[in-house]
Amino acid sequence: MNSTKTFYVTTPIYYVNGMPHIGHAYTTILADVLARYHRAQGDDVFFLTGVDEHGQKIQQAAEDAGVEPQEQCDRMALHFKNAWEKLEISYDFFMRTTADFHKKAVQDVLQDLWDKGEIYEHEYGGYYCVGCERFYTTKELVDGKCPQHLKKPEFIKEKNYFFRMSKYQEWLVNYINENPGFIQPESRKNEVLGFLNGALEDLCISRPKSRLSWGIELPFDKDFVTYVWFDALLNYVTGIGYKQDEDRFDKWWPADYHLIGKDIVTTHCVYWPTMMKAAGIPMPKTIFAHGWWMVDATKMSKSLQNIVKPLDLVDKYGVDPVRYYLIRDMVLGQDANFSEEMFIKRYNSDLANDFGNLASRIATLIRKNFGNNIPKGNNPGLDEREIQTNGEKLPKEVQKLISEMRLNEAIETILSYVRSINRYMEMKAPWKLVKTDHEKAGLVLYTAAQGFCIAAKLLEPVMPGKICSVLSIFPLKSENESWGNLISGEELKEFQILFPRIQAAPDKPAPEKNMKTDEDSLNLISIDEFFKAKLITAKILEAEKVLGTSKLLKLQIDTGSDTRQIVAGIAEYYAPEQLIGKTIVAVVNLQPAVIRGIESNGMLLAAKKGKQLQLITTSDSIEPGASVG
Ligand code: MSP
């Protein structure tokens, strides 16, 4: 679909004085998800992110590292770029404020404002917080301390240059009131209006070189550099050609979303609009401030050493689950608590169980019963029509939630559709139905597979890698998420398990359970207790030794409704090749365990006495999935 609609989204540009952490990653993933949704809708998208390279913090970080500031910037810009590559961030341009085109454009803006009398020179004394790189008024200080850093700022007196911000106060209040979508969510808008209740002062936009040399020189006074926020905020327009290429700038501006964290609301919602107003730049459509990711209800900070590093998580669990968790578990606008335990819970319930299992069941059943070809979806009944109607409605519902920035709800809506397909599968039990009505079983699998593809496609912006690989196994007519694009009669490609389950507690391996032996005491149980265990026949498809142990084998078994992995302590009794093709008895409703780092989803039955062990097997004439009891 071709459309002339443009979508321009930005993230803050991050300071290059520290490594990217989960907070930076969050805003950037959020922007990426929005960019990908809009691209999928056919919009022409520009996604800008980058780094903020000037100012005291950076000069200090370079000094601490014993390098020149530019080298510090070059090194750190690479770290951010690498992190975004690992997180599959599809930005269109990576902004660096040390780039010549940016410096030149900032100087042009400054010169214009100076020429128009919007900037003036003044001797000034004020409370300066080095951490924030800004002066605070006494009113803004809390107990005489900077509210962000909880440190007493220094009182500094010097000549500086000031932007006449105060003169735009009334205009800004009116603009915010007349454009309710300008600052979102509502709570942040009210916070800004509250701030604007008091008198707005002019903004000091320079720093004397004697105090700070690492910045963009003022075009009208070479003894001063530009205040870093004045330089940084302009990246949103210089990054798309402002003062360099009018056509390019006009194509993208005004921005649809400036995404920011709640820590930088004043600079974005007061400084930036007044700067734009003075420079004659139209206002962006929305400035959206999300909450913070907290750890144990505390903001992450270097001093507390509670910083969550996004790349460590990616190395451990893969990029798609990390992206999924961050977008699924933050209600936009509110704070959210990060915990690896919650991450694992979310992963196991949504990704391994609901989503991954559905794909695996569909693929296994089609392979086993339909020669790996997509069955026909003829003669749908009421239940199939319901799955179809809901699947057809889903893209619009998701789109609406995304346009309202309710991304977590959009994901939940997709997942609840996936769960409804799982219930449908349970109800229809195509693994049984196939024995009595092959065509009906085909219809069920077609319906489930088609519904799955629609849900998967809608999750693609959140988990681009995994979704691309799972969708590539299905023969689809078109790239979009419409009912009927799955081609009956065409082959399903080889399926790989999407999201293997993770053990419940991070970093604590589940105890290796030995097989029960005849020495164990005999406790009497009721028949109901016995039937809680789901015993079925299963065929061993693959077997291999687990490295580093002499006891364990890793098996892939066909249970009739899925292919799953189990780890069994039988390596001393069977060679892997002896096992392939055997039909065994397995318990398939055990909680998953991780044994020596390998996931095990079930247990096989064996008879053991003394040094002898024999698997309980059945003849090959019984199909996998037959119940034992
Ligand atoms: N350089 C300025 C921004 C200039 S934009 C013109 C800056 N940089 S920063 O490196 O400190 O990044 C701040 C941003 O990182 C926040 O606004 C937010 O987007 C993100 N996060 C940093 N910590 C965060 C959390 N704990 N949780 C969520 N996001 C937060 O400020």
XYZ file of C-alpha atoms and ligand atoms in Angstrom:
660
model
C 0.000 0.000 0.000
C 1.368 3.410 -0.912
C 0.467 6.459 1.082
C 1.807 9.962 1.349
C 1.197 10.086 5.092
C 4.416 10.771 6.947
C 5.303 9.814 10.484
C 8.250 11.406 12.276
C 9.241 10.068 15.689
C 12.191 11.014 17.902
C 13.841 9.795 21.082
C 15.884 12.002 23.395
C 19.511 12.096 22.372
C 21.400 10.338 25.139
C 24.387 11.702 27.017
C 27.638 10.023 26.124
C 28.908 9.921 29.705
C 27.708 6.403 30.452
C 26.743 3.148 28.833
C 23.229 2.618 27.478
C 20.916 1.191 30.127
C 17.431 -0.226 30.158
C 15.865 3.258 30.455
C 17.553 4.481 27.267
C 16.720 1.174 25.625
C 13.075 1.509 26.599
C 12.451 4.886 24.927
C 14.346 3.727 21.870
C 12.432 0.427 21.598
C 9.178 2.319 22.076
C 10.051 4.641 19.191
C 11.107 1.645 17.124
C 7.831 -0.180 17.733
C 5.856 2.911 16.693
C 8.055 3.391 13.626
C 7.583 -0.238 12.595
C 3.791 -0.123 13.091
C 3.591 2.963 10.922
C 5.833 1.489 8.245
C 3.624 -1.609 8.226
C 0.615 0.654 7.658
C 2.325 2.095 4.611
C 3.326 5.425 6.137
C 6.525 7.146 5.147
C 8.475 7.034 8.414
C 11.472 8.901 9.771
C 12.865 7.748 13.088
C 15.556 9.889 14.689
C 17.673 8.937 17.661
C 21.231 9.729 18.640
C 23.566 11.149 21.244
C 24.017 14.425 23.105
C 27.717 15.114 23.041
C 28.414 18.562 24.479
C 28.452 20.081 27.921
C 29.969 19.687 31.311
C 28.999 16.065 31.908
C 30.803 14.964 28.779
C 33.849 17.161 29.387
C 34.036 15.662 32.880
C 33.605 12.083 31.643
C 36.400 12.619 29.108
C 38.673 14.021 31.834
C 37.914 11.039 34.053
C 38.707 8.682 31.201
C 41.878 10.617 30.360
C 40.853 11.223 26.745
C 39.883 14.196 24.601
C 36.135 14.964 24.662
C 35.787 14.122 20.983
C 37.325 10.718 21.560
C 34.971 10.117 24.469
C 32.063 10.998 22.150
C 33.302 8.790 19.315
C 33.732 5.805 21.630
C 30.388 6.195 23.343
C 28.461 6.912 20.153
C 29.692 3.511 18.983
C 28.433 1.858 22.179
C 24.986 3.313 21.612
C 25.001 2.331 17.950
C 26.044 -1.218 18.825
C 23.378 -1.468 21.496
C 20.708 -0.294 19.069
C 21.909 -2.785 16.493
C 21.572 -5.608 19.006
C 18.131 -4.384 19.999
C 17.092 -4.292 16.317
C 16.390 -0.568 16.349
C 15.427 0.532 12.853
C 16.364 4.211 13.132
C 16.690 6.254 9.969
C 19.352 8.609 11.231
C 21.697 8.567 14.204
C 22.165 12.119 15.397
C 25.470 13.320 16.781
C 25.565 16.875 18.051
C 29.281 17.137 17.238
C 28.446 16.761 13.531
C 29.381 19.865 11.546
C 25.953 20.267 9.949
C 24.336 20.389 13.385
C 26.841 22.858 14.834
C 26.396 25.122 11.837
C 22.584 24.998 12.000
C 22.608 25.724 15.762
C 24.831 28.749 15.142
C 22.472 29.933 12.406
C 19.513 29.749 14.784
C 21.462 31.583 17.480
C 22.516 34.309 15.047
C 18.894 34.771 13.883
C 17.633 35.040 17.447
C 20.454 37.451 18.360
C 19.670 39.593 15.293
C 15.978 39.630 16.218
C 16.747 40.710 19.778
C 15.472 37.429 21.245
C 18.825 36.942 22.980
C 20.517 39.525 25.221
C 23.640 39.827 27.352
C 23.371 40.074 31.145
C 25.375 39.667 34.326
C 23.713 36.929 36.319
C 23.962 35.118 39.606
C 22.205 31.835 40.094
C 22.166 28.344 41.575
C 23.835 26.007 39.134
C 23.533 22.227 39.301
C 26.388 20.533 37.441
C 24.412 17.276 37.139
C 21.507 18.981 35.393
C 23.726 21.542 33.682
C 21.254 24.234 34.446
C 20.555 27.114 36.758
C 17.751 26.682 39.257
C 15.581 29.424 40.676
C 15.240 29.373 44.472
C 11.591 28.396 43.967
C 12.567 25.250 42.087
C 15.011 24.033 44.740
C 13.779 21.595 47.378
C 15.304 22.320 50.805
C 17.900 24.328 48.942
C 18.864 21.264 46.876
C 18.464 20.268 43.247
C 15.319 18.083 43.115
C 16.940 15.649 40.656
C 20.346 15.160 42.253
C 19.533 16.097 45.857
C 22.754 18.110 46.005
C 23.229 21.753 46.943
C 23.896 23.646 43.718
C 26.746 26.141 43.484
C 25.952 29.871 43.456
C 27.631 31.264 40.345
C 27.886 34.890 39.169
C 28.941 35.654 35.622
C 28.154 37.430 32.367
C 25.981 35.308 30.128
C 23.540 35.378 27.250
C 19.832 34.990 27.838
C 16.929 33.919 25.670
C 13.749 35.938 26.278
C 11.748 32.901 27.315
C 9.564 34.834 29.765
C 7.898 36.780 27.003
C 6.332 33.549 25.674
C 4.799 32.429 28.951
C 1.244 33.503 28.210
C 1.413 32.231 24.673
C 2.643 28.829 25.900
C -0.092 28.460 28.529
C -2.711 29.226 25.879
C -1.115 26.918 23.353
C -1.098 24.006 25.798
C -4.715 24.630 26.755
C -5.873 24.957 23.159
C -4.001 21.850 21.995
C -4.871 19.123 24.465
C -2.819 16.499 22.629
C 0.382 18.564 22.672
C 1.693 17.299 26.007
C 0.738 13.762 26.906
C -0.270 12.105 29.101
C -2.649 14.507 30.835
C -0.765 14.288 34.150
C 2.385 15.706 32.526
C 0.396 18.454 30.846
C -0.977 19.470 34.229
C 2.494 19.370 35.728
C 3.736 21.790 33.040
C 0.734 24.079 33.486
C 1.410 24.041 37.217
C 5.001 25.055 36.580
C 3.794 27.852 34.307
C 1.577 29.194 37.086
C 4.634 30.866 38.543
C 6.616 33.537 36.714
C 8.718 32.123 33.876
C 12.254 33.489 33.823
C 14.510 34.054 30.839
C 16.793 31.174 29.920
C 20.565 31.381 30.201
C 21.781 29.868 26.931
C 25.536 30.341 27.176
C 28.476 29.133 29.234
C 31.742 31.083 29.448
C 34.580 29.126 27.869
C 36.652 29.814 30.985
C 34.309 27.407 32.816
C 33.345 25.055 30.000
C 34.963 24.820 26.606
C 33.222 21.712 25.209
C 30.291 23.143 23.317
C 29.181 24.999 20.203
C 30.712 28.457 20.091
C 28.266 31.356 20.103
C 28.413 32.955 16.655
C 28.335 36.436 18.183
C 30.795 35.944 21.086
C 33.719 33.555 20.747
C 34.338 33.520 24.506
C 31.170 31.539 25.065
C 29.745 28.174 24.125
C 26.067 27.297 23.810
C 24.197 25.829 26.772
C 23.937 22.114 26.020
C 20.137 21.921 26.165
C 19.753 24.737 23.632
C 22.096 22.839 21.325
C 20.536 19.412 22.012
C 16.859 20.303 21.578
C 17.595 21.694 18.137
C 18.664 18.199 17.017
C 15.004 17.397 16.396
C 14.996 19.864 13.501
C 18.630 19.853 12.368
C 18.417 16.043 12.024
C 15.841 16.443 9.251
C 17.479 19.273 7.338
C 16.537 22.491 9.165
C 18.695 25.355 7.907
C 20.206 22.965 5.343
C 17.522 21.439 3.134
C 14.088 23.046 3.286
C 12.313 20.364 1.271
C 13.553 17.607 3.520
C 12.630 19.583 6.612
C 9.145 20.391 5.281
C 8.583 16.768 4.427
C 8.981 15.563 8.021
C 8.215 18.511 10.253
C 6.181 18.844 12.482
C 7.205 15.722 14.389
C 4.383 13.344 15.281
C 5.997 12.308 18.547
C 8.868 13.482 20.659
C 9.171 10.561 23.065
C 10.834 11.434 26.343
C 11.114 10.213 29.923
C 9.394 12.181 32.679
C 12.764 13.514 33.872
C 13.067 15.912 30.943
C 9.570 17.365 30.755
C 10.455 20.998 31.569
C 13.182 21.244 28.966
C 10.921 19.701 26.292
C 7.620 21.296 27.210
C 8.792 24.779 28.219
C 12.246 25.541 26.772
C 11.727 23.806 23.445
C 8.286 25.250 22.511
C 9.384 28.779 23.392
C 12.613 28.334 21.401
C 10.605 27.128 18.404
C 8.120 29.958 18.757
C 10.911 32.537 18.750
C 12.615 30.886 15.764
C 9.355 30.611 13.816
C 9.284 26.809 13.812
C 5.796 25.223 13.983
C 5.091 23.123 17.087
C 5.497 19.322 17.040
C 2.206 17.417 17.314
C 2.875 15.581 20.565
C 5.476 15.468 23.286
C 4.896 12.207 25.096
C 6.543 11.580 28.463
C 6.667 8.024 29.724
C 7.410 6.967 33.289
C 10.555 5.417 34.664
C 11.640 1.851 34.870
C 12.378 1.330 38.526
C 14.192 -1.452 40.333
C 12.585 -2.333 43.654
C 10.648 0.932 43.535
C 13.872 2.971 43.198
C 15.084 4.786 40.107
C 18.089 3.142 38.532
C 21.282 5.035 39.162
C 25.004 4.469 38.922
C 25.513 5.216 42.608
C 22.953 2.626 43.700
C 24.524 0.114 41.323
C 21.079 -1.115 40.343
C 21.364 -0.391 36.647
C 19.866 -3.041 34.419
C 21.988 -3.477 31.313
C 19.807 -4.249 28.309
C 22.499 -6.148 26.476
C 23.070 -8.573 29.343
C 19.396 -9.465 29.158
C 19.544 -9.796 25.400
C 22.546 -12.118 25.669
C 20.711 -14.244 28.195
C 17.211 -14.363 26.754
C 17.342 -13.024 23.205
C 16.273 -9.655 21.875
C 12.616 -10.319 21.071
C 11.505 -11.337 24.580
C 13.272 -8.283 26.040
C 11.485 -5.953 23.628
C 8.214 -7.754 24.290
C 8.490 -7.494 28.060
C 9.384 -3.795 28.090
C 6.499 -2.821 25.838
C 4.001 -5.242 27.395
C 4.725 -4.409 31.019
C 4.815 -0.617 31.042
C 1.569 1.314 31.045
C 2.640 4.353 29.083
C 2.886 7.345 31.355
C 3.251 5.398 34.574
C 6.351 4.017 36.288
C 6.988 0.298 36.026
C 9.073 -2.018 38.126
C 11.719 -4.079 36.393
C 12.424 -7.533 37.750
C 13.978 -10.525 36.078
C 11.469 -12.725 37.843
C 8.564 -10.809 36.304
C 10.328 -10.962 32.965
C 10.557 -14.750 33.189
C 6.917 -15.066 34.259
C 5.780 -12.932 31.355
C 8.020 -14.853 28.959
C 6.779 -18.258 30.076
C 3.103 -17.381 30.153
C 2.754 -15.266 27.015
C 5.591 -16.305 24.773
C 6.433 -19.916 25.623
C 2.941 -21.026 26.580
C 0.295 -19.064 24.731
C 2.104 -18.008 21.591
C 4.958 -20.475 21.130
C 2.959 -23.560 21.995
C 0.209 -22.688 19.572
C 2.704 -22.437 16.732
C 4.372 -25.668 17.733
C 1.085 -27.572 18.001
C -0.131 -26.352 14.641
C 3.146 -27.203 12.923
C 3.424 -30.665 14.498
C -0.138 -31.646 13.684
C 0.086 -30.439 10.097
C 3.365 -32.283 9.622
C 2.039 -35.490 11.099
C -1.382 -35.622 9.571
C -1.326 -33.539 6.417
C 2.023 -34.390 4.880
C 3.240 -30.966 5.988
C 0.852 -29.173 3.625
C -1.550 -26.493 4.815
C -4.973 -28.195 4.950
C -8.068 -26.765 3.321
C -10.286 -24.403 5.285
C -13.538 -25.434 3.594
C -17.001 -25.329 5.165
C -16.272 -23.273 8.257
C -18.784 -23.664 11.078
C -19.802 -21.200 13.783
C -16.639 -21.612 15.839
C -14.400 -21.112 12.821
C -16.388 -18.019 11.777
C -15.904 -16.564 15.245
C -12.133 -17.005 15.030
C -12.232 -15.489 11.553
C -14.396 -12.482 12.496
C -12.245 -11.720 15.526
C -9.106 -12.126 13.438
C -10.453 -9.724 10.838
C -11.311 -7.128 13.483
C -7.995 -7.451 15.280
C -5.757 -5.218 13.096
C -8.117 -2.231 13.463
C -8.436 -2.684 17.213
C -4.674 -2.882 17.579
C -4.144 0.131 15.345
C -6.579 2.188 17.419
C -4.870 1.292 20.687
C -1.498 2.171 19.225
C -2.720 5.518 17.958
C -3.846 6.187 21.548
C -0.412 5.144 22.844
C -1.909 2.178 24.710
C 0.743 -0.218 23.512
C 0.543 -2.629 26.430
C -3.193 -3.006 25.784
C -2.569 -3.540 22.077
C -0.286 -6.453 22.931
C -2.741 -7.848 25.446
C -5.507 -7.714 22.828
C -3.359 -9.713 20.396
C -2.475 -12.236 23.090
C -6.049 -12.700 24.162
C -6.878 -13.554 20.548
C -4.034 -16.115 20.610
C -5.494 -17.568 23.801
C -8.911 -17.858 22.155
C -7.305 -19.908 19.372
C -5.684 -22.135 21.984
C -9.080 -22.718 23.595
C -10.553 -23.475 20.196
C -7.818 -26.065 19.601
C -8.457 -27.671 22.984
C -12.162 -27.796 22.280
C -11.815 -29.270 18.804
C -8.842 -31.535 19.661
C -7.735 -31.980 16.041
C -5.238 -34.665 17.166
C -8.258 -36.859 17.970
C -10.580 -35.535 15.294
C -8.107 -36.455 12.579
C -8.834 -40.117 13.199
C -12.553 -39.786 12.545
C -12.900 -36.735 10.300
C -9.728 -35.826 8.465
C -11.296 -32.897 6.613
C -12.753 -31.330 9.773
C -9.400 -31.665 11.524
C -7.892 -29.906 8.515
C -10.387 -27.071 8.841
C -9.502 -26.659 12.524
C -5.787 -26.529 11.762
C -6.295 -24.171 8.848
C -8.374 -21.833 11.026
C -5.891 -21.944 13.891
C -2.918 -21.409 11.566
C -4.568 -18.499 9.757
C -5.543 -16.866 13.052
C -2.036 -17.428 14.389
C -0.497 -15.730 11.323
C -2.709 -12.662 11.806
C -1.746 -12.358 15.469
C 1.921 -12.961 14.683
C 1.994 -10.313 11.975
C 0.574 -7.779 14.419
C 3.327 -8.599 16.904
C 6.058 -8.141 14.306
C 6.905 -4.524 15.229
C 7.510 -5.680 18.803
C 9.447 -8.873 18.006
C 10.711 -8.410 14.450
C 13.243 -11.258 14.452
C 11.196 -14.132 15.862
C 8.032 -13.163 14.049
C 9.809 -12.913 10.733
C 11.223 -16.396 11.215
C 7.944 -18.003 12.310
C 5.944 -16.335 9.549
C 8.470 -17.444 6.973
C 7.501 -21.093 7.556
C 3.890 -20.424 6.516
C 3.013 -20.084 2.824
C 1.334 -16.659 2.729
C -0.053 -14.818 -0.293
C 0.733 -11.364 0.962
C 2.694 -9.656 3.657
C -0.314 -8.118 5.384
C -2.461 -9.556 8.108
C -5.649 -10.488 6.252
C -7.794 -13.565 6.601
C -7.373 -15.904 3.642
C -3.733 -15.123 2.925
C -2.633 -18.575 4.060
C -2.357 -20.873 1.030
C -3.943 -24.307 1.387
C -2.063 -27.152 -0.244
C 1.306 -25.443 0.025
C 4.101 -26.652 2.201
C 4.877 -25.600 5.724
C 8.620 -25.144 6.167
C 10.556 -26.674 9.016
C 9.483 -25.369 12.415
C 11.898 -24.521 15.218
C 10.733 -24.068 18.808
C 10.143 -20.324 19.172
C 10.438 -19.636 22.868
C 11.743 -22.545 24.971
C 10.504 -22.227 28.530
C 12.772 -20.666 31.151
C 12.973 -22.027 34.688
C 11.060 -19.975 37.238
C 13.850 -18.535 39.368
C 16.609 -16.656 37.529
C 20.136 -17.983 38.027
C 19.011 -20.744 40.384
C 19.130 -24.034 38.481
C 16.284 -26.381 39.319
C 17.493 -29.296 41.389
C 18.286 -32.319 39.303
C 15.659 -34.832 40.224
C 16.795 -38.436 40.273
C 14.472 -41.073 39.112
C 12.426 -42.625 41.913
C 13.888 -45.983 42.901
C 12.610 -49.075 44.593
C 14.145 -47.837 47.835
C 11.611 -44.999 47.988
C 8.921 -45.452 50.550
C 5.524 -46.489 49.294
C 2.907 -43.817 49.982
C -0.675 -44.630 49.166
C -2.430 -42.209 46.834
C -5.998 -41.950 45.615
C -6.992 -42.831 42.066
C -7.699 -39.137 41.489
C -4.148 -38.299 42.439
C -2.869 -40.926 40.050
C -4.949 -39.522 37.176
C -3.515 -36.081 37.715
C -0.454 -37.320 35.840
C -1.084 -37.281 32.097
C 0.632 -40.358 30.688
C 0.793 -40.816 26.956
C 2.743 -42.693 24.320
C 5.433 -40.663 22.557
C 7.923 -41.404 19.838
C 11.599 -40.517 20.266
C 12.660 -38.443 17.257
C 16.158 -37.385 18.314
C 18.524 -38.270 21.144
C 21.897 -36.881 22.140
C 24.227 -36.851 25.132
C 24.255 -33.841 27.401
C 27.808 -32.546 27.420
C 29.581 -32.631 30.747
C 27.522 -35.428 32.307
C 27.640 -39.181 31.956
C 24.021 -39.666 33.002
C 21.835 -37.395 30.933
C 20.371 -37.617 27.446
C 18.483 -34.868 25.675
C 15.530 -36.226 23.709
C 13.090 -34.702 21.246
C 9.801 -36.555 21.439
C 6.657 -36.486 19.354
C 3.669 -36.458 21.738
C 1.043 -36.536 19.026
C 0.166 -32.884 19.611
C 3.620 -31.307 19.789
C 7.323 -31.952 19.614
C 8.989 -31.347 22.916
C 12.316 -31.738 24.605
C 12.939 -33.806 27.688
C 16.085 -34.532 29.619
C 16.325 -38.074 30.998
C 18.866 -39.749 33.281
C 19.289 -42.850 31.114
C 22.638 -42.291 29.376
C 24.293 -45.108 31.330
C 21.733 -47.598 30.030
C 21.033 -46.535 26.437
C 23.146 -45.166 23.611
C 21.370 -42.291 21.833
C 21.074 -44.180 18.531
C 19.323 -47.119 20.247
C 16.470 -44.850 21.231
C 15.463 -43.202 17.983
C 12.106 -44.451 16.756
C 11.141 -46.102 20.074
C 7.606 -45.491 21.342
C 7.849 -44.763 25.035
C 5.522 -43.680 27.830
C 5.912 -40.090 28.999
C 4.386 -37.823 31.624
C 3.511 -34.640 29.740
C 1.877 -32.355 32.294
C 4.847 -31.869 34.616
C 6.020 -28.355 35.366
C 8.998 -27.674 33.132
C 12.441 -27.899 34.687
C 15.871 -26.805 33.598
C 18.462 -29.506 34.136
C 22.104 -28.534 33.586
C 20.828 -25.475 31.729
C 18.666 -27.542 29.399
C 14.928 -27.283 29.402
C 12.951 -30.438 30.098
C 9.227 -30.597 29.430
C 8.200 -33.928 30.818
C 9.533 -37.251 32.006
C 9.759 -40.708 30.539
C 8.873 -43.881 32.420
C 11.361 -46.629 33.062
C 11.623 -49.652 35.293
C 14.669 -49.772 37.540
C 16.051 -52.377 39.885
C 19.571 -52.351 41.227
C 21.868 -51.623 38.286
C 19.255 -52.467 35.669
C 17.027 -49.992 33.895
C 14.572 -50.508 31.069
C 12.366 -47.975 29.371
C 8.668 -48.664 29.353
C 7.884 -48.960 25.661
C 4.903 -49.959 23.591
C 4.722 -51.507 20.166
C 5.094 -49.170 17.210
C 1.589 -49.891 16.057
C 0.214 -47.501 18.657
C 0.392 -43.848 17.595
C 2.126 -41.176 19.687
C -0.393 -39.341 21.857
C -2.345 -42.425 22.958
C -3.313 -42.125 26.597
C -1.814 -44.600 29.046
C -3.720 -45.478 32.170
N 20.684 14.370 26.797
C 19.456 14.532 27.478
C 18.309 14.556 26.503
C 18.370 15.589 25.432
S 17.087 15.434 24.292
C 17.173 16.798 23.398
C 19.255 13.397 28.466
N 19.964 12.306 28.242
S 19.963 10.991 29.161
O 21.037 10.164 28.665
O 19.974 11.322 30.538
O 18.641 10.235 28.804
C 17.444 10.537 29.443
C 16.348 9.691 28.849
O 16.632 8.293 28.994
C 15.022 9.856 29.564
O 14.301 10.949 29.162
C 14.345 8.569 29.178
O 13.906 8.664 27.862
C 15.467 7.571 29.287
N 15.593 7.039 30.645
C 16.664 7.170 31.477
N 16.406 6.487 32.626
C 15.176 5.948 32.576
C 14.474 5.006 33.364
N 14.907 4.558 34.511
N 13.303 4.532 32.863
C 12.846 4.875 31.625
N 13.504 5.743 30.870
C 14.526 6.522 31.415
O 18.464 13.558 29.373
